[in-house]
Coordinates of C-alpha atoms in Angstrom, one line a residue:
M1 CA -127.4 53.4 -70.4
H2 CA -124.1 55.1 -71.4
F3 CA -124.8 57.5 -67.5
A4 CA -125.2 54.1 -65.8
G5 CA -122.3 52.6 -67.4
A6 CA -120.4 56.2 -66.0
V7 CA -122.0 55.5 -62.8
R8 CA -120.7 52.0 -62.0
R9 CA -117.0 53.1 -63.2
A10 CA -117.0 56.5 -60.7
E11 CA -118.3 53.5 -58.3
I12 CA -115.1 51.1 -58.8
L13 CA -112.5 53.6 -59.4
P14 CA -112.4 54.2 -55.3
I15 CA -112.7 50.6 -54.5
M16 CA -109.9 49.8 -56.5
H17 CA -107.9 53.2 -55.3
V18 CA -108.5 51.6 -51.4
S19 CA -107.5 48.3 -52.1
R20 CA -104.0 49.8 -53.8
N21 CA -103.1 51.1 -51.0
V22 CA -104.4 48.0 -48.7
V23 CA -101.9 46.2 -50.4
I24 CA -98.9 48.5 -50.5
T25 CA -99.5 48.9 -46.7
G26 CA -99.5 44.9 -46.3
T27 CA -96.3 44.9 -48.2
A28 CA -94.2 47.2 -46.6
L29 CA -95.6 45.6 -43.0
I30 CA -94.2 42.6 -44.7
I31 CA -90.9 44.0 -45.6
L32 CA -90.8 45.5 -42.4
L33 CA -91.6 42.0 -40.4
L34 CA -88.4 40.2 -42.8
A35 CA -86.0 43.3 -41.6
W36 CA -86.9 43.2 -38.0
G37 CA -86.2 38.9 -38.2
A38 CA -83.1 39.5 -40.2
W39 CA -81.9 41.5 -37.9
S40 CA -82.9 39.6 -34.9
L41 CA -81.0 36.8 -36.2
M42 CA -77.9 38.5 -36.6
P43 CA -75.0 38.3 -33.9
Q44 CA -75.2 41.5 -32.1
R45 CA -72.0 43.3 -30.9
I46 CA -71.0 44.5 -27.6
I47 CA -69.3 47.7 -27.3
E48 CA -67.1 47.3 -24.3
T49 CA -64.4 49.6 -22.4
A50 CA -61.1 49.3 -22.6
P51 CA -60.3 47.7 -18.4
P52 CA -57.6 49.4 -17.2
P53 CA -54.0 47.6 -17.2
A54 CA -52.4 45.4 -15.3
V55 CA -49.6 47.4 -14.2
T56 CA -48.3 50.5 -14.3
H57 CA -45.4 51.9 -14.6
D58 CA -44.6 55.2 -12.1
G59 CA -40.9 56.3 -12.5
D60 CA -39.2 52.7 -12.1
L61 CA -41.6 51.3 -9.8
L62 CA -44.2 48.9 -11.0
R63 CA -48.0 48.9 -10.0
I64 CA -50.1 45.8 -9.4
R65 CA -53.8 47.0 -9.9
A66 CA -55.8 45.4 -7.5
G67 CA -58.1 42.9 -8.6
G68 CA -56.5 42.3 -11.6
P69 CA -54.6 39.1 -13.5
L70 CA -51.3 39.5 -11.5
D71 CA -53.4 40.3 -8.0
G72 CA -52.9 36.9 -6.1
Q73 CA -50.3 35.5 -8.2
L74 CA -46.8 37.0 -7.0
M75 CA -45.7 35.8 -3.6
V76 CA -44.1 38.0 -1.0
E77 CA -41.8 37.4 1.6
P78 CA -39.2 38.5 3.6
V79 CA -35.5 38.2 3.4
T80 CA -33.8 36.0 6.4
E81 CA -30.2 35.7 7.2
T82 CA -28.4 32.9 7.8
L83 CA -25.2 31.9 10.0
S84 CA -25.4 27.9 8.3
P85 CA -22.1 26.9 7.0
H86 CA -21.7 26.8 3.4
Q87 CA -21.5 23.0 2.2
V88 CA -19.8 21.8 -0.7
A89 CA -20.3 18.0 -1.9
L90 CA -16.8 16.5 -2.7
P91 CA -15.4 12.9 -4.2
A92 CA -13.7 11.0 -1.9
Q93 CA -11.9 7.8 -0.3
V94 CA -10.4 6.0 2.6
I95 CA -6.7 6.3 2.6
T96 CA -4.3 4.7 5.1
S97 CA -3.0 6.9 7.6
P98 CA 0.4 8.6 6.8
G99 CA 3.0 6.8 8.4
Q100 CA 1.0 3.4 9.2
S101 CA 1.4 2.1 5.6
V102 CA 5.3 0.5 5.5
D103 CA 6.8 -1.7 2.6
I104 CA 8.8 -4.3 4.1
H105 CA 12.1 -4.5 2.3
S106 CA 14.7 -7.1 3.0
P107 CA 18.3 -5.1 3.5
V108 CA 20.3 -8.1 2.6
V109 CA 20.5 -10.4 -0.4
G110 CA 19.9 -13.7 0.0
R111 CA 17.0 -16.5 -0.5
V112 CA 13.3 -17.1 1.5
A113 CA 13.5 -19.3 4.2
N114 CA 10.5 -19.3 5.9
L115 CA 7.3 -17.4 5.0
Y116 CA 4.9 -17.2 7.6
V117 CA 1.9 -14.7 6.6
Q118 CA 0.0 -14.2 4.5
T119 CA -2.4 -11.5 2.7
G120 CA -4.8 -9.7 5.4
Q121 CA -3.5 -11.9 8.0
H122 CA -3.7 -9.9 11.6
V123 CA 0.1 -8.9 13.0
Q124 CA 1.9 -7.2 15.8
K125 CA 4.5 -5.1 15.9
G126 CA 7.9 -6.5 16.2
D127 CA 5.8 -10.2 15.1
V128 CA 8.5 -12.1 12.3
L129 CA 7.3 -12.4 9.1
A130 CA 10.2 -14.1 7.1
I131 CA 12.8 -15.8 7.8
L132 CA 15.9 -15.3 4.6
Y133 CA 19.4 -17.3 4.7
S134 CA 21.9 -14.5 3.5
G135 CA 25.7 -14.5 2.6
D136 CA 25.8 -10.9 3.3
L137 CA 24.3 -11.2 7.1
A138 CA 27.8 -14.2 7.5
Q139 CA 29.6 -11.6 6.3
A140 CA 28.3 -9.1 8.5
W141 CA 28.9 -11.5 11.7
S142 CA 31.8 -12.2 10.1
D143 CA 33.1 -8.8 10.2
D144 CA 31.9 -8.2 13.8
R145 CA 33.6 -10.7 15.5
K146 CA 37.0 -9.6 13.6
A147 CA 36.1 -6.5 15.2
Q148 CA 36.0 -7.6 18.5
A149 CA 39.1 -9.4 18.1
A150 CA 40.7 -6.8 16.8
L151 CA 39.7 -4.5 19.7
T152 CA 40.5 -7.0 22.5
L153 CA 43.9 -6.7 21.3
A154 CA 44.3 -3.3 20.3
R155 CA 43.0 -3.2 23.9
Q156 CA 46.2 -5.2 25.5
A157 CA 48.4 -3.4 23.0
Y158 CA 48.1 -0.7 24.2
R159 CA 47.9 -1.7 27.9
R160 CA 51.6 -2.8 27.3
A161 CA 52.8 0.1 26.2
V162 CA 52.0 2.5 28.9
G163 CA 53.0 0.0 31.3
V164 CA 56.5 0.0 29.3
L165 CA 56.8 3.6 29.0
N166 CA 56.1 3.8 32.8
V167 CA 59.4 2.2 33.8
G168 CA 61.0 4.1 31.1
G169 CA 61.4 1.4 28.3
N170 CA 59.7 3.1 25.2
A171 CA 59.4 5.8 24.1
V172 CA 56.2 8.1 23.6
K173 CA 55.4 7.7 20.3
D174 CA 55.2 3.7 20.7
M175 CA 51.8 4.7 23.8
Q176 CA 50.4 7.0 21.2
S177 CA 50.7 4.6 18.2
A178 CA 49.4 1.8 20.4
K179 CA 46.3 4.4 21.9
N180 CA 45.7 5.1 17.7
D181 CA 45.3 1.5 16.9
L182 CA 43.1 0.7 20.2
E183 CA 40.5 4.1 18.7
Q184 CA 40.3 2.6 15.1
A185 CA 39.8 -0.6 16.5
Q186 CA 37.3 0.9 18.8
A187 CA 35.6 2.7 15.8
E188 CA 35.5 -0.7 13.7
A189 CA 34.1 -2.6 16.8
T190 CA 30.8 -0.1 17.1
R191 CA 30.4 -0.2 13.2
A192 CA 29.9 -3.9 12.9
H193 CA 28.0 -4.0 15.7
L194 CA 25.6 -1.1 14.8
R195 CA 25.9 -3.3 11.3
L196 CA 24.4 -6.6 12.9
Q197 CA 21.2 -3.7 14.9
A198 CA 20.2 -2.1 11.8
L199 CA 20.0 -5.9 10.0
G200 CA 17.8 -6.6 13.2
T201 CA 19.1 -10.6 13.4
D202 CA 18.5 -12.5 16.6
G203 CA 21.7 -13.8 17.3
N204 CA 21.3 -16.2 14.1
A205 CA 24.2 -16.2 12.2
G206 CA 23.3 -16.0 8.5
Y207 CA 19.9 -16.3 9.1
Q208 CA 18.0 -12.6 8.3
P209 CA 14.2 -12.3 10.0
L210 CA 12.0 -9.7 8.3
V211 CA 10.0 -7.9 11.7
A212 CA 6.5 -6.2 11.6
P213 CA 7.2 -2.7 11.7
V214 CA 3.9 -1.6 13.1
S215 CA 1.0 -3.6 14.6
G216 CA -1.8 -4.1 11.7
I217 CA -3.1 -6.0 8.6
V218 CA -0.5 -7.0 6.0
T219 CA -1.9 -6.0 2.4
S220 CA 0.2 -7.3 0.2
V221 CA 3.2 -10.2 -0.6
S222 CA 5.0 -11.0 -3.3
T223 CA 7.7 -13.2 -2.4
G224 CA 7.5 -16.9 -1.6
V225 CA 9.6 -19.5 -0.3
G226 CA 12.7 -20.1 -2.2
Q227 CA 12.5 -17.3 -3.8
N228 CA 16.4 -15.2 -4.4
V229 CA 16.1 -11.9 -3.6
T230 CA 18.4 -9.9 -5.1
D231 CA 16.6 -6.2 -5.5
M232 CA 17.1 -4.6 -1.9
T233 CA 14.7 -1.7 -3.1
A234 CA 11.8 -4.5 -3.9
A235 CA 9.0 -4.8 -1.4
L236 CA 8.5 -8.1 -0.5
M237 CA 5.1 -7.4 1.4
N238 CA 3.5 -4.6 3.2
V239 CA 2.3 -4.3 6.4
S240 CA -0.7 -1.5 7.2
N241 CA -2.2 0.3 10.5
L242 CA -5.8 0.8 9.8
D243 CA -7.2 1.6 13.8
T244 CA -7.3 4.8 12.3
V245 CA -7.5 5.6 8.4
W246 CA -7.7 9.2 6.9
V247 CA -10.4 10.2 4.5
Q248 CA -9.3 12.3 1.3
A249 CA -11.4 14.7 0.0
S250 CA -10.4 15.9 -3.7
L251 CA -11.2 20.4 -3.9
P252 CA -11.8 21.3 -7.8
E253 CA -9.0 24.3 -8.2
S254 CA -12.2 27.0 -9.5
L255 CA -13.3 26.3 -5.3
L256 CA -10.6 27.1 -4.1
P257 CA -11.3 30.9 -3.5
M258 CA -13.7 29.8 -0.6
L259 CA -11.4 27.7 1.4
G260 CA -11.7 29.4 5.3
T261 CA -9.6 29.0 8.4
T262 CA -12.4 27.1 10.1
M263 CA -13.9 23.7 7.8
T264 CA -15.1 20.3 8.8
L265 CA -15.5 17.8 6.7
D266 CA -18.5 14.6 7.1
A267 CA -18.4 11.0 5.6
A268 CA -20.9 8.9 5.8
F269 CA -20.2 4.8 5.2
P270 CA -22.5 2.4 5.1
S271 CA -21.5 1.1 8.4
Q272 CA -20.3 4.2 10.7
H273 CA -20.0 8.2 9.8
C274 CA -17.1 10.3 9.9
N275 CA -16.7 14.2 10.8
G276 CA -14.7 16.8 12.2
P277 CA -12.4 19.6 11.3
V278 CA -9.9 18.7 8.4
T279 CA -6.9 17.5 9.4
S280 CA -4.4 18.4 7.4
Q281 CA -4.6 19.6 3.6
D282 CA -2.0 19.6 0.7
G283 CA -0.1 22.2 -0.4
T284 CA 0.0 22.3 -3.6
I285 CA -2.4 21.3 -6.2
H286 CA -2.3 17.9 -7.7
M287 CA -1.2 18.7 -11.9
D288 CA -3.2 15.6 -13.3
T289 CA -6.2 16.4 -11.6
R290 CA -6.4 20.2 -10.6
R291 CA -7.5 19.5 -7.2
L292 CA -6.6 19.6 -4.0
N293 CA -6.7 17.1 -1.4
L294 CA -8.3 17.5 2.1
Y295 CA -7.9 14.8 5.0
L296 CA -10.1 14.3 7.6
R297 CA -8.0 11.5 10.4
C298 CA -11.2 8.8 11.3
N299 CA -11.4 6.1 14.0
N300 CA -11.3 2.7 12.2
L301 CA -10.9 0.2 15.7
Q302 CA -13.7 -2.0 14.3
G303 CA -12.4 -2.5 10.4
T304 CA -14.9 -1.4 9.1
L305 CA -13.1 0.7 6.7
R306 CA -10.7 -0.3 3.9
P307 CA -8.4 2.3 2.0
G308 CA -9.5 2.7 -1.8
Q309 CA -13.3 3.0 -0.2
F310 CA -15.1 5.8 -2.1
T311 CA -17.9 7.9 -1.1
T312 CA -19.2 11.6 -0.9
A313 CA -17.8 14.1 1.4
T314 CA -19.2 17.0 2.3
L315 CA -17.3 20.4 3.3
N316 CA -18.7 22.6 6.0
I317 CA -16.9 26.0 5.0
T318 CA -17.8 28.6 8.1
Q319 CA -19.6 32.0 6.8
Q320 CA -20.9 35.2 8.2
S321 CA -24.5 35.8 8.4
Q322 CA -25.7 36.3 5.0
P323 CA -28.8 36.9 2.9
L324 CA -30.5 33.7 1.9
L325 CA -33.1 33.7 -1.2
P326 CA -34.7 30.9 -2.7
K327 CA -33.9 30.6 -6.4
T328 CA -37.5 31.3 -7.7
A329 CA -36.9 34.9 -6.9
L330 CA -33.9 35.5 -9.2
L331 CA -34.5 36.9 -12.7
M332 CA -31.2 36.4 -15.0
D333 CA -30.4 39.4 -17.4
N334 CA -27.2 38.2 -19.1
D335 CA -24.4 38.6 -16.1
Q336 CA -26.9 40.4 -14.4
V337 CA -29.3 39.4 -11.2
S338 CA -31.8 41.1 -9.9
V339 CA -35.2 40.8 -7.8
F340 CA -37.9 42.6 -7.2
V341 CA -38.2 44.3 -3.6
E342 CA -41.9 45.6 -2.9
T343 CA -42.1 49.1 -1.3
A344 CA -45.8 49.2 -0.8
P345 CA -48.7 46.7 -1.4
N346 CA -49.1 46.0 -4.9
A347 CA -45.7 48.5 -5.4
Y348 CA -42.5 47.2 -7.0
R349 CA -38.9 47.9 -7.7
R350 CA -36.5 46.3 -9.2
R351 CA -33.2 46.0 -7.7
F352 CA -29.4 44.0 -9.0
I353 CA -28.0 41.9 -6.5
T354 CA -24.9 40.2 -6.2
I355 CA -24.5 36.1 -5.2
S356 CA -22.5 34.0 -4.3
Y357 CA -23.2 30.3 -3.4
E358 CA -26.1 28.0 -3.9
E359 CA -27.2 26.1 -1.1
G360 CA -29.2 23.5 -2.7
E361 CA -32.7 25.6 -4.0
S362 CA -31.8 28.9 -2.1
V363 CA -28.4 31.0 -2.9
R364 CA -26.7 33.4 -0.4
V365 CA -26.4 37.2 -1.0
L366 CA -23.2 39.3 -0.9
S367 CA -24.9 42.8 -1.5
G368 CA -28.1 44.3 -2.8
L369 CA -30.5 43.1 -0.2
K370 CA -30.6 43.0 3.6
A371 CA -32.8 41.1 6.2
G372 CA -36.4 41.9 6.4
E373 CA -36.9 43.4 3.1
R374 CA -39.4 41.8 1.3
I375 CA -39.0 40.5 -2.2
I376 CA -40.8 39.0 -4.7
T377 CA -39.9 35.4 -3.7
H378 CA -42.4 33.4 -6.4
G379 CA -44.0 34.9 -9.9
A380 CA -41.3 37.7 -10.4
I381 CA -41.1 36.3 -13.9
L382 CA -44.7 37.9 -14.4
L383 CA -43.4 41.2 -13.8
N384 CA -39.8 40.6 -16.2
D385 CA -41.3 42.0 -19.5
Y386 CA -42.7 45.2 -17.9

């Protein structure tokens, strides 16, 4: 029995050993499967190599990599030149032509007897605008008549003195005295007559006419029938000839250096357009506005333009041929302005330039560029930090 039990134990031991190996192997396989599953579920890391830089430096030259992020973002165009004048917009207004706006003053003290015009009325040169009763005018007529009478008497006395001298009945000094009296009488008669002419009378003693000195429009009336005129320096009315008017454009003091010898002005109004060479300009700057006034003569035969009317005038200043660049090509660095110039395909070099006037969305170049050179006109800012 002991032998039989030993045999059974000997048979069972190998079986148990095989079973243990199977379990260990299975467990190892399960662990490997679980590890593989966990690894497959983890995000995979892709190791990438760094791309070449978009911009490389070759001294002061910037080279753009073909196919890079900047390729196709830069617009390159040739520099062009322009002969067009420089244009400056200026505030402007219509004014009366010099010498064509006349204030009407009374040459004598008196009272307004009749008034024949009103504001806005058209008159012709020589038309009577008003009549004044005037004691001063009556005095002038009296002085003229007395001067003429004295002249007649002095002339007779001189003839008589000459006749008496010729027959030997008078001294030479008497003839000379008569001649002196005649010359003084002639001078007084001339003065009195010129006084009447200056007053512009029509032959009616005591009635002083106010006459239109130019053809035009009565722009103001500051008197009325029955008013006593005691101040001969006060304007009673104004007459302005508006067949030709001037456009006055005000140029700021800061723009004086750009003035040239050849300039034109354009002024647009709802009813017409005025343009032509600058007619005149002030010799001094106005102290209150710090501006210099430029003038353009403009025909106004239809009477559509009125003094005081405002507009914007364009001053055209003739310029020499200059390169013209769009503002988008400029890079600002403090007080310096630069652009990128193409030296070869995808190769650019920064160049500093000097600019002058702005022309809308473009600027004129004084130095640093010439016509035909190719520059980056759009997208240059992308290279500014390289």
